[in-house]
mmCIF file of C-alpha atoms in Angstrom:
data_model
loop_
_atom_site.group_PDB
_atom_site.id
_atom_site.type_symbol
_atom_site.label_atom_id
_atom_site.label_comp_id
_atom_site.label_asym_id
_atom_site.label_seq_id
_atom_site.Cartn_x
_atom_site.Cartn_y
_atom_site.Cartn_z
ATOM 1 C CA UNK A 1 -33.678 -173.599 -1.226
ATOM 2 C CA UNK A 2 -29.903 -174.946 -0.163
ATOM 3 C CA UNK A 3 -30.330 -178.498 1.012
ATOM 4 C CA UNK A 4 -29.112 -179.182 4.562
ATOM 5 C CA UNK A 5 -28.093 -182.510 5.069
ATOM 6 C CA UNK A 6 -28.097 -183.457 9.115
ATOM 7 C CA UNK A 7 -26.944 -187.234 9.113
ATOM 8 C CA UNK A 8 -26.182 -189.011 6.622
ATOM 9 C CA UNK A 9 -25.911 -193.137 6.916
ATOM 10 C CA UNK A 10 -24.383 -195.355 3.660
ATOM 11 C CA UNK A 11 -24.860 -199.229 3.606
ATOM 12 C CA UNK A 12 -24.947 -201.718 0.627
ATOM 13 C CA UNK A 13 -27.584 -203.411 -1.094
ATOM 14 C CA UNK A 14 -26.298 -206.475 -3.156
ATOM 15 C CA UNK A 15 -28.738 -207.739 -6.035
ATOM 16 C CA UNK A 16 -29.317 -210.031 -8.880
ATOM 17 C CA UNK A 17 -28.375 -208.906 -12.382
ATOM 18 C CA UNK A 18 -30.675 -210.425 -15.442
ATOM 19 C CA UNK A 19 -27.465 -211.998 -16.416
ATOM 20 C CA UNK A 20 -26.801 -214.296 -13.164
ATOM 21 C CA UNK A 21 -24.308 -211.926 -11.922
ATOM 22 C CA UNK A 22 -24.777 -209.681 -8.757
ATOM 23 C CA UNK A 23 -24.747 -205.558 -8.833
ATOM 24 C CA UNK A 24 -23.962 -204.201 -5.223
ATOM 25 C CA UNK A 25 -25.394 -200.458 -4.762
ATOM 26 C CA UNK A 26 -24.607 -197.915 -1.831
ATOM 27 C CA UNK A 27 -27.154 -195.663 -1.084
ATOM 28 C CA UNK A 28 -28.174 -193.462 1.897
ATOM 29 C CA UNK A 29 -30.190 -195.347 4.069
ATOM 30 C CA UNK A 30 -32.017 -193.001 5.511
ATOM 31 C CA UNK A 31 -31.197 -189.302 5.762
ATOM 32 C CA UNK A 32 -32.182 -185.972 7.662
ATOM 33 C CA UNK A 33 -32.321 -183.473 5.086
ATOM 34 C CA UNK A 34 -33.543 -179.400 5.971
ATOM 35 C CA UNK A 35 -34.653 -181.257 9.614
ATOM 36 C CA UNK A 36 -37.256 -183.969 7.821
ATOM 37 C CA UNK A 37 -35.729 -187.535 7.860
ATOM 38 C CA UNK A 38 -36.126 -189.595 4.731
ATOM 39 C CA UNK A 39 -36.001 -193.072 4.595
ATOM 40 C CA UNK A 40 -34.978 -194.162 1.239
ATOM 41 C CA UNK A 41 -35.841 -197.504 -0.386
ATOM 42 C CA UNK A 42 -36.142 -199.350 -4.063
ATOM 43 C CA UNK A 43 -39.238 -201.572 -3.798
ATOM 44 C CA UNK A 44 -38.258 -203.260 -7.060
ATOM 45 C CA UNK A 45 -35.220 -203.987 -6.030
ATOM 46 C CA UNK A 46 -36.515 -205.302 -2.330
ATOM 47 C CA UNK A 47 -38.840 -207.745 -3.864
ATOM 48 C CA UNK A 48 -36.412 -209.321 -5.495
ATOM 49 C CA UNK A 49 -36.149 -207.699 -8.992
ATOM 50 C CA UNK A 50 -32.631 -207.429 -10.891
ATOM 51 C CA UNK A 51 -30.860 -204.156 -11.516
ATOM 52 C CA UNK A 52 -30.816 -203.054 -14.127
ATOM 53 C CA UNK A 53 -34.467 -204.323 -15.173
ATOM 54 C CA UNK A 54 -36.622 -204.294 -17.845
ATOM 55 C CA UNK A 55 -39.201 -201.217 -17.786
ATOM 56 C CA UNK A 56 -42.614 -202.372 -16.606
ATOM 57 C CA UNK A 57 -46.070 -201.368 -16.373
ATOM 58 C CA UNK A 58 -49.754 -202.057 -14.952
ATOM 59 C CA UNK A 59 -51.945 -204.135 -17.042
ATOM 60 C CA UNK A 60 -55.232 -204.437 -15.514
ATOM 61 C CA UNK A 61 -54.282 -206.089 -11.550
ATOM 62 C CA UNK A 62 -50.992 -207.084 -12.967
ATOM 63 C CA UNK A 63 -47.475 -205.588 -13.291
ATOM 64 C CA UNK A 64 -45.764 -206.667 -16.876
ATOM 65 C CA UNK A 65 -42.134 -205.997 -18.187
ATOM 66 C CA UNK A 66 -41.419 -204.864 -21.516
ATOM 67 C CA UNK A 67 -41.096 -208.547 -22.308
ATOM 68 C CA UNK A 68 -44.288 -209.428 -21.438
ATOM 69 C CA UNK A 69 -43.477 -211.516 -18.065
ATOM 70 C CA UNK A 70 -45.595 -210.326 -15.237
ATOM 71 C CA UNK A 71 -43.546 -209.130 -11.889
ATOM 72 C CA UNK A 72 -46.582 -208.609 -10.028
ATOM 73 C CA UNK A 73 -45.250 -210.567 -7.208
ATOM 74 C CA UNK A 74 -41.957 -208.730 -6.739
ATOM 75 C CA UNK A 75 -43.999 -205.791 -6.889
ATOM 76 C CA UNK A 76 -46.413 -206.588 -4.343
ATOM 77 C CA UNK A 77 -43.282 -208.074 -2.623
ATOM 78 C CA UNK A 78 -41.086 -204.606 -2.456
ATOM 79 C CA UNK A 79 -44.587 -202.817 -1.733
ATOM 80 C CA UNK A 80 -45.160 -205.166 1.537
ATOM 81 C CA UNK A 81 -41.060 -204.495 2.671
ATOM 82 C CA UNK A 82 -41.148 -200.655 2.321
ATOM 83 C CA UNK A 83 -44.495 -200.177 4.569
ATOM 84 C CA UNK A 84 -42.730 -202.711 6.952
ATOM 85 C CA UNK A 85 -39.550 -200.467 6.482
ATOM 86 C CA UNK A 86 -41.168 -197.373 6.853
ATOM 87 C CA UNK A 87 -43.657 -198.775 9.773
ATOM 88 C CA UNK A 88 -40.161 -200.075 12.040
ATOM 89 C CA UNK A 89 -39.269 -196.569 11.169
ATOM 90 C CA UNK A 90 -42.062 -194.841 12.663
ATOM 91 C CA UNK A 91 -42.556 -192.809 9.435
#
């Protein structure tokens, strides 16, 4: 199937790096592709996360990186912004 693309929107996202610096990424905001809009978002990254970030997992009721810290609360954080994201959106 050839992908349509409608309307296309591009804005910045600036986040933390692990090393103290700051990683600034343009995405499409949200999109009408084959006439279904999309409304793209990185929860990770929302809650607060850096980029690029250690892998992580579920353990149990907790998230954990590959380093064993647990990033439950930026993922419960990211979670909470993309419902209110896609809520405002009226997805």
């Amino acid at each position: 199937m050839e992908e349509n693309r409608d309307q296309e929107e591009l804005v910045s996202f600036t986040y933390p790096t692990e090393d103290g610096g700051e990683i600034t990424l343009y995405i499409l905001d949200q999109t009408r592709i084959n006439g279904k809009d999309y409304l793209l978002i990185c929860p990770e990254a929302e809650g607060g996360l850096p980029v690029p970030r250690a892998p992580s997992e579920r353990r149990g009721d907790k998230v954990v990186d590959s380093s064993g810290r647990d990033v439950t609360a930026y993922f419960q954080r990211g979670a909470e912004i993309a419902l209110q994201r896609a809520r405002e959106s009226g997805a």
